mmCIF file of C-alpha atoms in Angstrom:
data_model
loop_
_atom_site.group_PDB
_atom_site.id
_atom_site.type_symbol
_atom_site.label_atom_id
_atom_site.label_comp_id
_atom_site.label_asym_id
_atom_site.label_seq_id
_atom_site.Cartn_x
_atom_site.Cartn_y
_atom_site.Cartn_z
ATOM 1 C CA ASP U 1 0.000 0.000 0.000
ATOM 2 C CA ALA U 2 1.069 3.558 -0.700
ATOM 3 C CA LYS U 3 2.542 5.322 2.318
ATOM 4 C CA THR U 4 1.443 8.786 1.234
ATOM 5 C CA THR U 5 -1.730 10.876 1.336
ATOM 6 C CA GLN U 6 -2.520 13.396 -1.382
ATOM 7 C CA PRO U 7 -5.598 15.468 -2.239
ATOM 8 C CA THR U 8 -7.664 13.905 -4.989
ATOM 9 C CA SER U 9 -7.699 16.994 -7.184
ATOM 10 C CA MET U 10 -6.484 20.577 -7.429
ATOM 11 C CA ASP U 11 -6.998 23.478 -9.806
ATOM 12 C CA CYS U 12 -4.475 26.116 -10.848
ATOM 13 C CA ALA U 13 -4.577 29.115 -13.153
ATOM 14 C CA GLU U 14 -2.089 29.175 -15.994
ATOM 15 C CA GLY U 15 1.026 31.157 -15.092
ATOM 16 C CA ARG U 16 0.498 30.797 -11.355
ATOM 17 C CA ALA U 17 2.447 28.528 -9.040
ATOM 18 C CA ALA U 18 0.956 25.104 -8.392
ATOM 19 C CA ASN U 19 1.658 23.780 -4.895
ATOM 20 C CA LEU U 20 0.900 20.083 -4.508
ATOM 21 C CA PRO U 21 0.985 18.758 -0.922
ATOM 22 C CA CYS U 22 1.805 15.257 0.240
ATOM 23 C CA ASN U 23 1.650 13.726 3.702
ATOM 24 C CA HIS U 24 4.030 10.899 4.567
ATOM 25 C CA SER U 25 3.870 10.826 8.351
ATOM 26 C CA THR U 26 5.285 7.286 8.644
ATOM 27 C CA ILE U 27 8.338 7.920 6.499
ATOM 28 C CA SER U 28 11.487 6.269 7.813
ATOM 29 C CA GLY U 29 14.925 7.813 8.015
ATOM 30 C CA ASN U 30 16.312 6.231 4.870
ATOM 31 C CA GLU U 31 13.281 6.718 2.637
ATOM 32 C CA TYR U 32 13.348 9.310 -0.079
ATOM 33 C CA VAL U 33 10.382 11.297 -1.380
ATOM 34 C CA TYR U 34 9.798 11.008 -5.136
ATOM 35 C CA TRP U 35 7.401 12.787 -7.427
ATOM 36 C CA TYR U 36 6.185 11.482 -10.753
ATOM 37 C CA ARG U 37 3.471 12.763 -13.040
ATOM 38 C CA GLN U 38 1.315 11.083 -15.648
ATOM 39 C CA ILE U 39 -0.117 13.036 -18.525
ATOM 40 C CA HIS U 40 -3.206 11.519 -20.117
ATOM 41 C CA SER U 41 -2.484 8.413 -22.220
ATOM 42 C CA GLN U 42 1.213 8.445 -21.361
ATOM 43 C CA GLY U 43 3.395 6.554 -18.911
ATOM 44 C CA PRO U 44 4.490 8.210 -15.656
ATOM 45 C CA GLN U 45 7.400 10.651 -15.863
ATOM 46 C CA TYR U 46 9.991 11.324 -13.161
ATOM 47 C CA ILE U 47 9.980 14.880 -11.799
ATOM 48 C CA ILE U 48 12.183 15.170 -8.735
ATOM 49 C CA HIS U 49 13.227 13.451 -5.515
ATOM 50 C CA GLY U 50 14.767 14.379 -2.156
ATOM 51 C CA LEU U 51 15.726 13.074 1.268
ATOM 52 C CA LYS U 52 15.591 16.028 3.653
ATOM 53 C CA ASN U 53 16.936 19.065 1.860
ATOM 54 C CA ASN U 54 14.880 21.145 -0.509
ATOM 55 C CA GLU U 55 15.566 20.328 -4.146
ATOM 56 C CA THR U 56 15.098 22.200 -7.398
ATOM 57 C CA ASN U 57 15.508 21.207 -11.011
ATOM 58 C CA GLU U 58 14.328 22.507 -14.345
ATOM 59 C CA MET U 59 10.860 21.087 -13.835
ATOM 60 C CA ALA U 60 9.966 21.804 -10.221
ATOM 61 C CA SER U 61 10.972 22.434 -6.624
ATOM 62 C CA LEU U 62 10.509 20.037 -3.731
ATOM 63 C CA ILE U 63 10.078 21.383 -0.228
ATOM 64 C CA ILE U 64 10.351 18.821 2.586
ATOM 65 C CA THR U 65 9.395 19.799 6.133
ATOM 66 C CA GLU U 66 12.020 19.554 8.838
ATOM 67 C CA ASP U 67 10.307 16.556 10.457
ATOM 68 C CA ARG U 68 10.000 14.996 6.978
ATOM 69 C CA LYS U 69 6.358 14.116 7.566
ATOM 70 C CA SER U 70 5.138 16.136 4.621
ATOM 71 C CA SER U 71 6.353 17.754 1.438
ATOM 72 C CA THR U 72 5.193 20.090 -1.312
ATOM 73 C CA LEU U 73 5.900 19.933 -4.999
ATOM 74 C CA ILE U 74 5.983 23.386 -6.568
ATOM 75 C CA LEU U 75 5.521 24.069 -10.259
ATOM 76 C CA PRO U 76 6.539 27.747 -10.338
ATOM 77 C CA HIS U 77 4.666 28.812 -13.470
ATOM 78 C CA ALA U 78 2.053 26.234 -14.391
ATOM 79 C CA THR U 79 1.109 25.798 -18.030
ATOM 80 C CA LEU U 80 -1.733 23.903 -19.663
ATOM 81 C CA ARG U 81 0.738 21.093 -20.416
ATOM 82 C CA ASP U 82 1.197 20.563 -16.669
ATOM 83 C CA THR U 83 -2.331 19.175 -16.432
ATOM 84 C CA ALA U 84 -1.696 15.619 -15.203
ATOM 85 C CA VAL U 85 -1.935 13.223 -12.280
ATOM 86 C CA TYR U 86 0.905 13.826 -9.810
ATOM 87 C CA TYR U 87 2.134 10.968 -7.641
ATOM 88 C CA CYS U 88 4.064 11.372 -4.400
ATOM 89 C CA ILE U 89 5.983 8.192 -3.482
ATOM 90 C CA VAL U 90 8.326 7.269 -0.657
ATOM 91 C CA ARG U 91 10.873 4.545 -1.138
ATOM 92 C CA VAL U 92 14.264 3.261 -0.167
ATOM 93 C CA PRO U 93 16.493 3.152 -3.226
ATOM 94 C CA ASN U 94 18.802 0.200 -3.670
ATOM 95 C CA GLN U 95 21.155 -1.152 -6.242
ATOM 96 C CA ALA U 96 18.624 -3.626 -7.609
ATOM 97 C CA GLY U 97 16.218 -0.838 -8.465
ATOM 98 C CA THR U 98 13.402 -0.767 -5.957
ATOM 99 C CA ALA U 99 10.010 -0.667 -7.613
ATOM 100 C CA LEU U 100 7.771 2.348 -7.120
ATOM 101 C CA ILE U 101 4.495 1.867 -5.261
ATOM 102 C CA PHE U 102 1.921 4.303 -6.632
ATOM 103 C CA GLY U 103 -1.157 5.637 -4.870
ATOM 104 C CA LYS U 104 -3.999 7.417 -6.646
ATOM 105 C CA GLY U 105 -2.185 10.736 -6.856
ATOM 106 C CA THR U 106 -3.494 14.278 -7.294
ATOM 107 C CA THR U 107 -5.171 15.306 -10.518
ATOM 108 C CA LEU U 108 -3.958 18.836 -11.295
ATOM 109 C CA SER U 109 -6.052 20.828 -13.743
ATOM 110 C CA VAL U 110 -4.436 23.957 -15.156
ATOM 111 C CA SER U 111 -6.797 26.344 -16.881
ATOM 112 C CA SER U 112 -6.337 29.553 -18.839
ATOM 113 C CA GLU F 1 18.208 8.170 -26.848
ATOM 114 C CA ALA F 2 15.294 5.907 -27.690
ATOM 115 C CA GLY F 3 12.726 5.416 -24.956
ATOM 116 C CA VAL F 4 10.955 2.309 -23.726
ATOM 117 C CA ALA F 5 9.061 0.727 -26.616
ATOM 118 C CA GLN F 6 5.851 -1.229 -26.111
ATOM 119 C CA SER F 7 3.505 -3.026 -28.469
ATOM 120 C CA PRO F 8 0.752 -3.318 -29.295
ATOM 121 C CA ARG F 9 -0.642 0.037 -28.132
ATOM 122 C CA TYR F 10 -4.203 -1.265 -28.149
ATOM 123 C CA LYS F 11 -5.729 -4.731 -27.975
ATOM 124 C CA ILE F 12 -9.328 -5.885 -27.749
ATOM 125 C CA ILE F 13 -10.063 -9.542 -26.968
ATOM 126 C CA GLU F 14 -12.908 -11.711 -25.731
ATOM 127 C CA LYS F 15 -12.740 -13.148 -22.228
ATOM 128 C CA ARG F 16 -10.929 -16.457 -22.003
ATOM 129 C CA GLN F 17 -8.725 -15.558 -24.968
ATOM 130 C CA SER F 18 -4.991 -14.991 -24.617
ATOM 131 C CA VAL F 19 -2.883 -11.904 -25.265
ATOM 132 C CA ALA F 20 0.801 -11.002 -25.184
ATOM 133 C CA PHE F 21 2.513 -7.666 -24.723
ATOM 134 C CA TRP F 22 6.074 -6.864 -25.696
ATOM 135 C CA CYS F 23 8.516 -4.408 -24.167
ATOM 136 C CA ASN F 24 11.922 -3.238 -25.348
ATOM 137 C CA PRO F 25 13.655 -1.264 -22.569
ATOM 138 C CA ILE F 26 16.177 1.503 -22.975
ATOM 139 C CA SER F 27 19.499 0.067 -24.152
ATOM 140 C CA GLY F 28 21.700 -0.949 -21.247
ATOM 141 C CA HIS F 29 18.973 -0.831 -18.612
ATOM 142 C CA ALA F 30 19.305 -3.882 -16.397
ATOM 143 C CA THR F 31 16.034 -3.533 -14.488
ATOM 144 C CA LEU F 32 12.655 -3.955 -16.133
ATOM 145 C CA TYR F 33 9.205 -3.614 -14.588
ATOM 146 C CA TRP F 34 5.673 -4.434 -15.661
ATOM 147 C CA TYR F 35 2.857 -2.432 -14.105
ATOM 148 C CA GLN F 36 -0.909 -2.769 -14.468
ATOM 149 C CA GLN F 37 -2.981 0.415 -14.369
ATOM 150 C CA ILE F 38 -6.736 0.095 -14.056
ATOM 151 C CA LEU F 39 -8.759 3.167 -15.003
ATOM 152 C CA GLY F 40 -8.754 5.754 -12.221
ATOM 153 C CA GLN F 41 -6.025 4.067 -10.198
ATOM 154 C CA GLY F 42 -2.284 4.398 -9.916
ATOM 155 C CA PRO F 43 -0.010 1.826 -11.568
ATOM 156 C CA LYS F 44 0.366 -1.454 -9.686
ATOM 157 C CA LEU F 45 3.592 -3.440 -9.923
ATOM 158 C CA LEU F 46 3.189 -6.904 -11.429
ATOM 159 C CA ILE F 47 6.776 -8.070 -11.810
ATOM 160 C CA GLN F 48 10.330 -6.768 -11.648
ATOM 161 C CA PHE F 49 13.316 -8.243 -13.485
ATOM 162 C CA GLN F 50 17.000 -7.662 -12.846
ATOM 163 C CA ASN F 51 18.698 -8.718 -16.102
ATOM 164 C CA ASN F 52 16.887 -12.013 -16.861
ATOM 165 C CA GLY F 53 16.120 -12.903 -13.251
ATOM 166 C CA VAL F 54 12.908 -12.165 -11.356
ATOM 167 C CA VAL F 55 13.353 -9.838 -8.362
ATOM 168 C CA ASP F 56 9.710 -9.514 -7.331
ATOM 169 C CA ASP F 57 6.608 -11.197 -8.736
ATOM 170 C CA SER F 58 4.529 -11.236 -5.572
ATOM 171 C CA GLN F 59 1.679 -9.264 -7.185
ATOM 172 C CA LEU F 60 1.554 -11.271 -10.406
ATOM 173 C CA PRO F 61 -1.575 -13.499 -10.704
ATOM 174 C CA LYS F 62 0.405 -16.542 -11.660
ATOM 175 C CA ASP F 63 -2.607 -18.663 -12.540
ATOM 176 C CA ARG F 64 -3.153 -16.547 -15.641
ATOM 177 C CA PHE F 65 -0.248 -14.121 -16.024
ATOM 178 C CA SER F 66 3.283 -14.985 -17.045
ATOM 179 C CA ALA F 67 6.295 -12.902 -17.959
ATOM 180 C CA GLU F 68 9.747 -13.584 -19.245
ATOM 181 C CA ARG F 69 12.834 -11.644 -20.113
ATOM 182 C CA LEU F 70 15.014 -13.871 -22.206
ATOM 183 C CA LYS F 71 18.619 -12.730 -22.620
ATOM 184 C CA GLY F 72 17.981 -9.876 -20.191
ATOM 185 C CA VAL F 73 16.751 -7.434 -22.832
ATOM 186 C CA ASP F 74 13.218 -7.607 -24.273
ATOM 187 C CA SER F 75 10.336 -8.838 -22.181
ATOM 188 C CA THR F 76 6.945 -10.370 -22.865
ATOM 189 C CA LEU F 77 3.906 -10.331 -20.582
ATOM 190 C CA LYS F 78 1.213 -12.905 -21.338
ATOM 191 C CA ILE F 79 -2.326 -13.306 -20.054
ATOM 192 C CA GLN F 80 -4.110 -16.617 -20.554
ATOM 193 C CA PRO F 81 -7.052 -16.882 -20.154
ATOM 194 C CA ALA F 82 -8.086 -13.232 -19.905
ATOM 195 C CA LYS F 83 -10.852 -12.062 -17.561
ATOM 196 C CA LEU F 84 -12.975 -8.939 -17.734
ATOM 197 C CA GLU F 85 -11.089 -7.447 -14.769
ATOM 198 C CA ASP F 86 -7.823 -7.620 -16.734
ATOM 199 C CA SER F 87 -8.951 -4.624 -18.779
ATOM 200 C CA ALA F 88 -6.226 -2.084 -18.044
ATOM 201 C CA VAL F 89 -3.154 -0.355 -19.377
ATOM 202 C CA TYR F 90 -0.002 -2.443 -19.066
ATOM 203 C CA LEU F 91 3.035 -0.268 -18.538
ATOM 204 C CA CYS F 92 6.631 -1.308 -18.973
ATOM 205 C CA ALA F 93 9.427 0.630 -17.290
ATOM 206 C CA SER F 94 13.193 0.296 -17.079
ATOM 207 C CA SER F 95 16.075 1.691 -15.068
ATOM 208 C CA SER F 96 19.817 1.314 -15.227
ATOM 209 C CA ARG F 97 21.960 0.049 -12.415
ATOM 210 C CA GLN F 98 23.591 3.462 -12.189
ATOM 211 C CA ILE F 99 20.377 5.432 -11.840
ATOM 212 C CA ALA F 100 18.545 2.908 -9.696
ATOM 213 C CA ASN F 101 19.405 4.889 -6.606
ATOM 214 C CA THR F 102 17.926 8.083 -8.003
ATOM 215 C CA GLY F 103 14.551 6.432 -8.353
ATOM 216 C CA GLU F 104 14.253 7.423 -11.960
ATOM 217 C CA LEU F 105 12.276 4.863 -13.901
ATOM 218 C CA PHE F 106 11.559 5.391 -17.574
ATOM 219 C CA PHE F 107 8.110 4.301 -18.676
ATOM 220 C CA GLY F 108 6.749 3.336 -22.049
ATOM 221 C CA GLU F 109 3.409 4.644 -23.307
ATOM 222 C CA GLY F 110 1.661 1.447 -22.333
ATOM 223 C CA SER F 111 -0.525 -1.195 -23.954
ATOM 224 C CA ARG F 112 -4.250 -0.731 -23.451
ATOM 225 C CA LEU F 113 -6.173 -3.992 -23.101
ATOM 226 C CA THR F 114 -9.939 -4.244 -23.353
ATOM 227 C CA VAL F 115 -11.514 -7.586 -22.481
ATOM 228 C CA LEU F 116 -15.105 -8.043 -23.684
#
């Protein structure tokens, strides 16, 4: 079972920041937080991951609370193409390639 | 770099028939996964291969599903006989040994199965 809790859906205006929350209150010390998204009729796509420090890449920023029990994915300037289902996943990476356990995710709708 | 290739993209069969899906991972990726995604749900892991060996198949319904990865490259997922509840998108993903720790899996576009 997924170890995370996310809102079912969220709306965002085009050009505004989209802030997607995720609760992972039972996260253990060696588990990372990962975010993937799935655009309609496509396979999931990796966005970003982190352990305890905030992370930023060309797609998004990840803010993890100090107690690591929750995190927020930030899309700084949402576009219509960011409309997708966003999955927050916690996992322990290993050399064999630990599989991802997906929940239902958050459906983000970006409108003009 | 070519992505994960899957075929066929769409398949419609009658219940009790059989079907096979094919996956060609990204070149050099040692780990290959098959996921099942039912409409409105997140992907569910069916089986994970490391090269040509099975790492995890605990969620694979072995009475009707089978998968193989001969020579540690391409993989085939078979369903026989199919049931109505097997209607889903079957996603293949791969990762390399080097990126396994980053959690980055690369997914194909999936094969959509409809069982009538």
